[in-house]
Amino acid sequence: MALEQGGEERLSDQEVERYSRQLILDGVGEAGQRKLAEARVLVVGAGALGAPVIQYLAGAGVGRLEIWDGDRVELSNLARQPVHGDDDLGSSKAESATRAARRINGAVDVVAVSRRMQAEEVGAVVIPQTVVCDATDDFEIKFALNDACVAAGVPLVHAAILEYGGQLTSVVPGGPCLRCLFGAPPAPGEVPTCAQAGILGPVAAVVGGMQAVETLKLVLGVGEPLSGRLLVYDALRPRARTVDFPIDLSCAAPHPRRPANQQELQQI
């Protein structure tokens, strides 16, 4: 970007060409593209969900991507995690995904953190972010991200996949959160992993793609976020439906301000 007269940045000719198909959209334009360039997005997990999220956010021109993942690329990952390839086997997933994001768009500042996020550090990591993407299969970290985002007022886009389906919701300031919906993390072993139950690769692409869309909407301030609604995708039927859920007044998440009564709750 270059400075126009008056101090406002304008897109270069190369940027106009790169982002041409989204620049013509209502709600994007040059102002929206500047919002994307200024945004910081945290992606926790560079696996099946993180792969499409990282690819599309980099392609859209999000200014800074911070990718956390403590795993290494295995052969069994390659069928559903297209940011990784044969040459990445044995590499850190965070670093492999970072290389892929930079290949897609060298203008994006991509930071790789090649270790498992710890619950006690989540709050500090979340605070500077514009949006957080929960693309991890670690339930402890999912709920730690939820609590930290609620406390900091940072939007969180949650997604999960298994077998032939997945789910998606957004936690936005003042709205319901994961604890309103699920209460607490499941007990260890209660929910099977993809390694135990399986996952069809393109299902991850569909749900991860929707997670990227929701993230871009939140950055741009367009459309309606999936706040208070869980989108459930079933690839076999096929169908996608939404399930509404309200704020839980007894929720354990650290909401900065709770509704004072049921009437105020209904206005959110």
PDB file of N, CA and C in Angstrom, residues 136-202:
ATOM      1  N   THR A 136      -8.432 -26.320  16.811  1.00  0.00           N
ATOM      2  CA  THR A 136      -7.746 -27.388  17.533  1.00  0.00           C
ATOM      3  C   THR A 136      -8.724 -28.491  17.930  1.00  0.00           C
ATOM      4  N   ASP A 137      -8.193 -29.689  18.175  1.00  0.00           N
ATOM      5  CA  ASP A 137      -9.030 -30.788  18.681  1.00  0.00           C
ATOM      6  C   ASP A 137      -8.816 -30.999  20.181  1.00  0.00           C
ATOM      7  N   ASP A 138      -8.143 -30.061  20.827  1.00  0.00           N
ATOM      8  CA  ASP A 138      -7.849 -30.131  22.252  1.00  0.00           C
ATOM      9  C   ASP A 138      -8.946 -29.389  23.019  1.00  0.00           C
ATOM     10  N   PHE A 139      -9.803 -30.135  23.735  1.00  0.00           N
ATOM     11  CA  PHE A 139     -10.951 -29.512  24.390  1.00  0.00           C
ATOM     12  C   PHE A 139     -10.532 -28.559  25.505  1.00  0.00           C
ATOM     13  N   GLU A 140      -9.457 -28.849  26.196  1.00  0.00           N
ATOM     14  CA  GLU A 140      -8.990 -27.940  27.235  1.00  0.00           C
ATOM     15  C   GLU A 140      -8.649 -26.580  26.642  1.00  0.00           C
ATOM     16  N   ILE A 141      -7.970 -26.589  25.498  1.00  0.00           N
ATOM     17  CA  ILE A 141      -7.587 -25.338  24.862  1.00  0.00           C
ATOM     18  C   ILE A 141      -8.791 -24.656  24.219  1.00  0.00           C
ATOM     19  N   LYS A 142      -9.723 -25.426  23.659  1.00  0.00           N
ATOM     20  CA  LYS A 142     -10.942 -24.826  23.119  1.00  0.00           C
ATOM     21  C   LYS A 142     -11.643 -23.969  24.177  1.00  0.00           C
ATOM     22  N   PHE A 143     -11.819 -24.520  25.376  1.00  0.00           N
ATOM     23  CA  PHE A 143     -12.539 -23.796  26.413  1.00  0.00           C
ATOM     24  C   PHE A 143     -11.679 -22.690  27.014  1.00  0.00           C
ATOM     25  N   ALA A 144     -10.367 -22.880  27.044  1.00  0.00           N
ATOM     26  CA  ALA A 144      -9.487 -21.802  27.500  1.00  0.00           C
ATOM     27  C   ALA A 144      -9.541 -20.628  26.526  1.00  0.00           C
ATOM     28  N   LEU A 145      -9.573 -20.905  25.240  1.00  0.00           N
ATOM     29  CA  LEU A 145      -9.721 -19.852  24.237  1.00  0.00           C
ATOM     30  C   LEU A 145     -11.051 -19.136  24.405  1.00  0.00           C
ATOM     31  N   ASN A 146     -12.110 -19.894  24.622  1.00  0.00           N
ATOM     32  CA  ASN A 146     -13.431 -19.303  24.846  1.00  0.00           C
ATOM     33  C   ASN A 146     -13.395 -18.332  26.020  1.00  0.00           C
ATOM     34  N   ASP A 147     -12.866 -18.783  27.154  1.00  0.00           N
ATOM     35  CA  ASP A 147     -12.853 -17.957  28.356  1.00  0.00           C
ATOM     36  C   ASP A 147     -12.001 -16.702  28.168  1.00  0.00           C
ATOM     37  N   ALA A 148     -10.842 -16.863  27.529  1.00  0.00           N
ATOM     38  CA  ALA A 148      -9.950 -15.731  27.318  1.00  0.00           C
ATOM     39  C   ALA A 148     -10.570 -14.711  26.362  1.00  0.00           C
ATOM     40  N   CYS A 149     -11.208 -15.182  25.304  1.00  0.00           N
ATOM     41  CA  CYS A 149     -11.838 -14.276  24.339  1.00  0.00           C
ATOM     42  C   CYS A 149     -13.023 -13.551  24.964  1.00  0.00           C
ATOM     43  N   VAL A 150     -13.812 -14.247  25.768  1.00  0.00           N
ATOM     44  CA  VAL A 150     -14.934 -13.601  26.461  1.00  0.00           C
ATOM     45  C   VAL A 150     -14.408 -12.497  27.373  1.00  0.00           C
ATOM     46  N   ALA A 151     -13.375 -12.799  28.147  1.00  0.00           N
ATOM     47  CA  ALA A 151     -12.816 -11.824  29.080  1.00  0.00           C
ATOM     48  C   ALA A 151     -12.215 -10.616  28.362  1.00  0.00           C
ATOM     49  N   ALA A 152     -11.565 -10.852  27.220  1.00  0.00           N
ATOM     50  CA  ALA A 152     -10.870  -9.782  26.499  1.00  0.00           C
ATOM     51  C   ALA A 152     -11.755  -9.059  25.492  1.00  0.00           C
ATOM     52  N   GLY A 153     -12.949  -9.604  25.213  1.00  0.00           N
ATOM     53  CA  GLY A 153     -13.809  -9.005  24.205  1.00  0.00           C
ATOM     54  C   GLY A 153     -13.306  -9.199  22.791  1.00  0.00           C
ATOM     55  N   VAL A 154     -12.610 -10.308  22.560  1.00  0.00           N
ATOM     56  CA  VAL A 154     -12.087 -10.641  21.230  1.00  0.00           C
ATOM     57  C   VAL A 154     -12.974 -11.713  20.602  1.00  0.00           C
ATOM     58  N   PRO A 155     -13.481 -11.520  19.387  1.00  0.00           N
ATOM     59  CA  PRO A 155     -14.321 -12.543  18.756  1.00  0.00           C
ATOM     60  C   PRO A 155     -13.569 -13.862  18.551  1.00  0.00           C
ATOM     61  N   LEU A 156     -14.289 -14.959  18.765  1.00  0.00           N
ATOM     62  CA  LEU A 156     -13.758 -16.314  18.593  1.00  0.00           C
ATOM     63  C   LEU A 156     -14.632 -17.059  17.601  1.00  0.00           C
ATOM     64  N   VAL A 157     -14.013 -17.713  16.623  1.00  0.00           N
ATOM     65  CA  VAL A 157     -14.753 -18.571  15.696  1.00  0.00           C
ATOM     66  C   VAL A 157     -14.383 -20.015  16.017  1.00  0.00           C
ATOM     67  N   HIS A 158     -15.353 -20.757  16.545  1.00  0.00           N
ATOM     68  CA  HIS A 158     -15.161 -22.155  16.948  1.00  0.00           C
ATOM     69  C   HIS A 158     -15.607 -23.083  15.826  1.00  0.00           C
ATOM     70  N   ALA A 159     -14.848 -24.149  15.609  1.00  0.00           N
ATOM     71  CA  ALA A 159     -15.255 -25.189  14.668  1.00  0.00           C
ATOM     72  C   ALA A 159     -14.761 -26.539  15.163  1.00  0.00           C
ATOM     73  N   ALA A 160     -15.470 -27.578  14.763  1.00  0.00           N
ATOM     74  CA  ALA A 160     -15.079 -28.950  15.091  1.00  0.00           C
ATOM     75  C   ALA A 160     -15.606 -29.868  13.999  1.00  0.00           C
ATOM     76  N   ILE A 161     -14.901 -30.976  13.762  1.00  0.00           N
ATOM     77  CA  ILE A 161     -15.289 -31.931  12.725  1.00  0.00           C
ATOM     78  C   ILE A 161     -15.108 -33.358  13.235  1.00  0.00           C
ATOM     79  N   LEU A 162     -15.869 -34.272  12.662  1.00  0.00           N
ATOM     80  CA  LEU A 162     -15.726 -35.700  12.968  1.00  0.00           C
ATOM     81  C   LEU A 162     -16.531 -36.488  11.942  1.00  0.00           C
ATOM     82  N   GLU A 163     -15.952 -37.564  11.445  1.00  0.00           N
ATOM     83  CA  GLU A 163     -16.594 -38.470  10.495  1.00  0.00           C
ATOM     84  C   GLU A 163     -17.069 -37.719   9.249  1.00  0.00           C
ATOM     85  N   TYR A 164     -18.411 -37.549   9.082  1.00  0.00           N
ATOM     86  CA  TYR A 164     -18.962 -36.906   7.890  1.00  0.00           C
ATOM     87  C   TYR A 164     -19.622 -35.562   8.207  1.00  0.00           C
ATOM     88  N   GLY A 165     -19.223 -34.925   9.294  1.00  0.00           N
ATOM     89  CA  GLY A 165     -19.889 -33.673   9.640  1.00  0.00           C
ATOM     90  C   GLY A 165     -19.040 -32.769  10.500  1.00  0.00           C
ATOM     91  N   GLY A 166     -19.631 -31.631  10.840  1.00  0.00           N
ATOM     92  CA  GLY A 166     -18.918 -30.672  11.668  1.00  0.00           C
ATOM     93  C   GLY A 166     -19.861 -29.620  12.198  1.00  0.00           C
ATOM     94  N   GLN A 167     -19.317 -28.690  12.976  1.00  0.00           N
ATOM     95  CA  GLN A 167     -20.112 -27.632  13.574  1.00  0.00           C
ATOM     96  C   GLN A 167     -19.302 -26.347  13.634  1.00  0.00           C
ATOM     97  N   LEU A 168     -20.031 -25.237  13.768  1.00  0.00           N
ATOM     98  CA  LEU A 168     -19.404 -23.921  13.706  1.00  0.00           C
ATOM     99  C   LEU A 168     -20.251 -22.925  14.473  1.00  0.00           C
ATOM    100  N   THR A 169     -19.610 -22.053  15.251  1.00  0.00           N
ATOM    101  CA  THR A 169     -20.304 -20.929  15.875  1.00  0.00           C
ATOM    102  C   THR A 169     -19.305 -19.815  16.129  1.00  0.00           C
ATOM    103  N   SER A 170     -19.822 -18.620  16.370  1.00  0.00           N
ATOM    104  CA  SER A 170     -18.975 -17.478  16.703  1.00  0.00           C
ATOM    105  C   SER A 170     -19.340 -16.963  18.089  1.00  0.00           C
ATOM    106  N   VAL A 171     -18.322 -16.664  18.860  1.00  0.00           N
ATOM    107  CA  VAL A 171     -18.495 -16.058  20.178  1.00  0.00           C
ATOM    108  C   VAL A 171     -18.075 -14.604  20.044  1.00  0.00           C
ATOM    109  N   VAL A 172     -19.047 -13.689  20.160  1.00  0.00           N
ATOM    110  CA  VAL A 172     -18.757 -12.269  20.007  1.00  0.00           C
ATOM    111  C   VAL A 172     -19.044 -11.555  21.315  1.00  0.00           C
ATOM    112  N   PRO A 173     -18.401 -10.403  21.544  1.00  0.00           N
ATOM    113  CA  PRO A 173     -18.627  -9.682  22.796  1.00  0.00           C
ATOM    114  C   PRO A 173     -20.110  -9.429  23.063  1.00  0.00           C
ATOM    115  N   GLY A 174     -20.561  -9.804  24.255  1.00  0.00           N
ATOM    116  CA  GLY A 174     -21.951  -9.618  24.647  1.00  0.00           C
ATOM    117  C   GLY A 174     -22.866 -10.765  24.291  1.00  0.00           C
ATOM    118  N   GLY A 175     -22.361 -11.748  23.521  1.00  0.00           N
ATOM    119  CA  GLY A 175     -23.199 -12.852  23.096  1.00  0.00           C
ATOM    120  C   GLY A 175     -22.906 -14.138  23.850  1.00  0.00           C
ATOM    121  N   PRO A 176     -23.674 -15.201  23.550  1.00  0.00           N
ATOM    122  CA  PRO A 176     -23.446 -16.505  24.181  1.00  0.00           C
ATOM    123  C   PRO A 176     -22.082 -17.073  23.802  1.00  0.00           C
ATOM    124  N   CYS A 177     -21.570 -17.965  24.655  1.00  0.00           N
ATOM    125  CA  CYS A 177     -20.261 -18.558  24.413  1.00  0.00           C
ATOM    126  C   CYS A 177     -20.343 -20.080  24.444  1.00  0.00           C
ATOM    127  N   LEU A 178     -19.199 -20.724  24.292  1.00  0.00           N
ATOM    128  CA  LEU A 178     -19.179 -22.193  24.272  1.00  0.00           C
ATOM    129  C   LEU A 178     -19.690 -22.787  25.578  1.00  0.00           C
ATOM    130  N   ARG A 179     -19.412 -22.116  26.689  1.00  0.00           N
ATOM    131  CA  ARG A 179     -19.898 -22.639  27.971  1.00  0.00           C
ATOM    132  C   ARG A 179     -21.413 -22.486  28.091  1.00  0.00           C
ATOM    133  N   CYS A 180     -21.980 -21.464  27.458  1.00  0.00           N
ATOM    134  CA  CYS A 180     -23.438 -21.342  27.413  1.00  0.00           C
ATOM    135  C   CYS A 180     -24.047 -22.526  26.668  1.00  0.00           C
ATOM    136  N   LEU A 181     -23.338 -23.002  25.654  1.00  0.00           N
ATOM    137  CA  LEU A 181     -23.836 -24.085  24.802  1.00  0.00           C
ATOM    138  C   LEU A 181     -23.545 -25.462  25.379  1.00  0.00           C
ATOM    139  N   PHE A 182     -22.291 -25.679  25.806  1.00  0.00           N
ATOM    140  CA  PHE A 182     -21.864 -27.014  26.215  1.00  0.00           C
ATOM    141  C   PHE A 182     -21.624 -27.163  27.718  1.00  0.00           C
ATOM    142  N   GLY A 183     -21.541 -26.051  28.432  1.00  0.00           N
ATOM    143  CA  GLY A 183     -21.285 -26.126  29.861  1.00  0.00           C
ATOM    144  C   GLY A 183     -19.806 -26.238  30.175  1.00  0.00           C
ATOM    145  N   ALA A 184     -19.266 -27.412  29.966  1.00  0.00           N
ATOM    146  CA  ALA A 184     -17.862 -27.678  30.299  1.00  0.00           C
ATOM    147  C   ALA A 184     -17.277 -28.638  29.265  1.00  0.00           C
ATOM    148  N   PRO A 185     -15.958 -28.744  29.211  1.00  0.00           N
ATOM    149  CA  PRO A 185     -15.351 -29.697  28.278  1.00  0.00           C
ATOM    150  C   PRO A 185     -15.796 -31.124  28.588  1.00  0.00           C
ATOM    151  N   PRO A 186     -15.891 -31.975  27.570  1.00  0.00           N
ATOM    152  CA  PRO A 186     -16.234 -33.384  27.823  1.00  0.00           C
ATOM    153  C   PRO A 186     -15.129 -34.073  28.610  1.00  0.00           C
ATOM    154  N   ALA A 187     -15.506 -35.127  29.312  1.00  0.00           N
ATOM    155  CA  ALA A 187     -14.513 -35.905  30.058  1.00  0.00           C
ATOM    156  C   ALA A 187     -13.564 -36.585  29.075  1.00  0.00           C
ATOM    157  N   PRO A 188     -12.308 -36.803  29.472  1.00  0.00           N
ATOM    158  CA  PRO A 188     -11.354 -37.491  28.592  1.00  0.00           C
ATOM    159  C   PRO A 188     -11.914 -38.813  28.076  1.00  0.00           C
ATOM    160  N   GLY A 189     -11.844 -39.009  26.766  1.00  0.00           N
ATOM    161  CA  GLY A 189     -12.334 -40.241  26.151  1.00  0.00           C
ATOM    162  C   GLY A 189     -13.813 -40.238  25.830  1.00  0.00           C
ATOM    163  N   GLU A 190     -14.543 -39.219  26.263  1.00  0.00           N
ATOM    164  CA  GLU A 190     -15.989 -39.181  26.024  1.00  0.00           C
ATOM    165  C   GLU A 190     -16.315 -38.933  24.558  1.00  0.00           C
ATOM    166  N   VAL A 191     -15.516 -38.099  23.892  1.00  0.00           N
ATOM    167  CA  VAL A 191     -15.704 -37.803  22.469  1.00  0.00           C
ATOM    168  C   VAL A 191     -14.551 -38.427  21.697  1.00  0.00           C
ATOM    169  N   PRO A 192     -14.841 -39.281  20.700  1.00  0.00           N
ATOM    170  CA  PRO A 192     -13.743 -39.905  19.947  1.00  0.00           C
ATOM    171  C   PRO A 192     -12.980 -38.878  19.129  1.00  0.00           C
ATOM    172  N   THR A 193     -11.730 -39.155  18.853  1.00  0.00           N
ATOM    173  CA  THR A 193     -10.910 -38.299  18.007  1.00  0.00           C
ATOM    174  C   THR A 193     -11.082 -38.709  16.545  1.00  0.00           C
ATOM    175  N   CYS A 194     -10.549 -37.886  15.647  1.00  0.00           N
ATOM    176  CA  CYS A 194     -10.574 -38.251  14.227  1.00  0.00           C
ATOM    177  C   CYS A 194      -9.752 -39.514  13.984  1.00  0.00           C
ATOM    178  N   ALA A 195      -8.701 -39.721  14.774  1.00  0.00           N
ATOM    179  CA  ALA A 195      -7.889 -40.930  14.630  1.00  0.00           C
ATOM    180  C   ALA A 195      -8.693 -42.172  15.008  1.00  0.00           C
ATOM    181  N   GLN A 196      -9.684 -42.012  15.895  1.00  0.00           N
ATOM    182  CA  GLN A 196     -10.496 -43.146  16.332  1.00  0.00           C
ATOM    183  C   GLN A 196     -11.738 -43.330  15.462  1.00  0.00           C
ATOM    184  N   ALA A 197     -12.408 -42.237  15.112  1.00  0.00           N
ATOM    185  CA  ALA A 197     -13.688 -42.329  14.398  1.00  0.00           C
ATOM    186  C   ALA A 197     -13.559 -42.016  12.914  1.00  0.00           C
ATOM    187  N   GLY A 198     -12.484 -41.325  12.522  1.00  0.00           N
ATOM    188  CA  GLY A 198     -12.277 -40.999  11.113  1.00  0.00           C
ATOM    189  C   GLY A 198     -12.839 -39.638  10.730  1.00  0.00           C
ATOM    190  N   ILE A 199     -12.402 -39.161   9.586  1.00  0.00           N
ATOM    191  CA  ILE A 199     -12.900 -37.900   9.027  1.00  0.00           C
ATOM    192  C   ILE A 199     -12.706 -37.937   7.516  1.00  0.00           C
ATOM    193  N   LEU A 200     -13.727 -37.535   6.776  1.00  0.00           N
ATOM    194  CA  LEU A 200     -13.603 -37.410   5.327  1.00  0.00           C
ATOM    195  C   LEU A 200     -12.954 -36.060   5.022  1.00  0.00           C
ATOM    196  N   GLY A 201     -11.843 -36.079   4.297  1.00  0.00           N
ATOM    197  CA  GLY A 201     -11.055 -34.879   4.084  1.00  0.00           C
ATOM    198  C   GLY A 201     -11.835 -33.660   3.619  1.00  0.00           C
ATOM    199  N   PRO A 202     -12.682 -33.773   2.578  1.00  0.00           N
ATOM    200  CA  PRO A 202     -13.396 -32.589   2.099  1.00  0.00           C
ATOM    201  C   PRO A 202     -14.358 -31.999   3.116  1.00  0.00           C
TER     202      PRO A 202
END
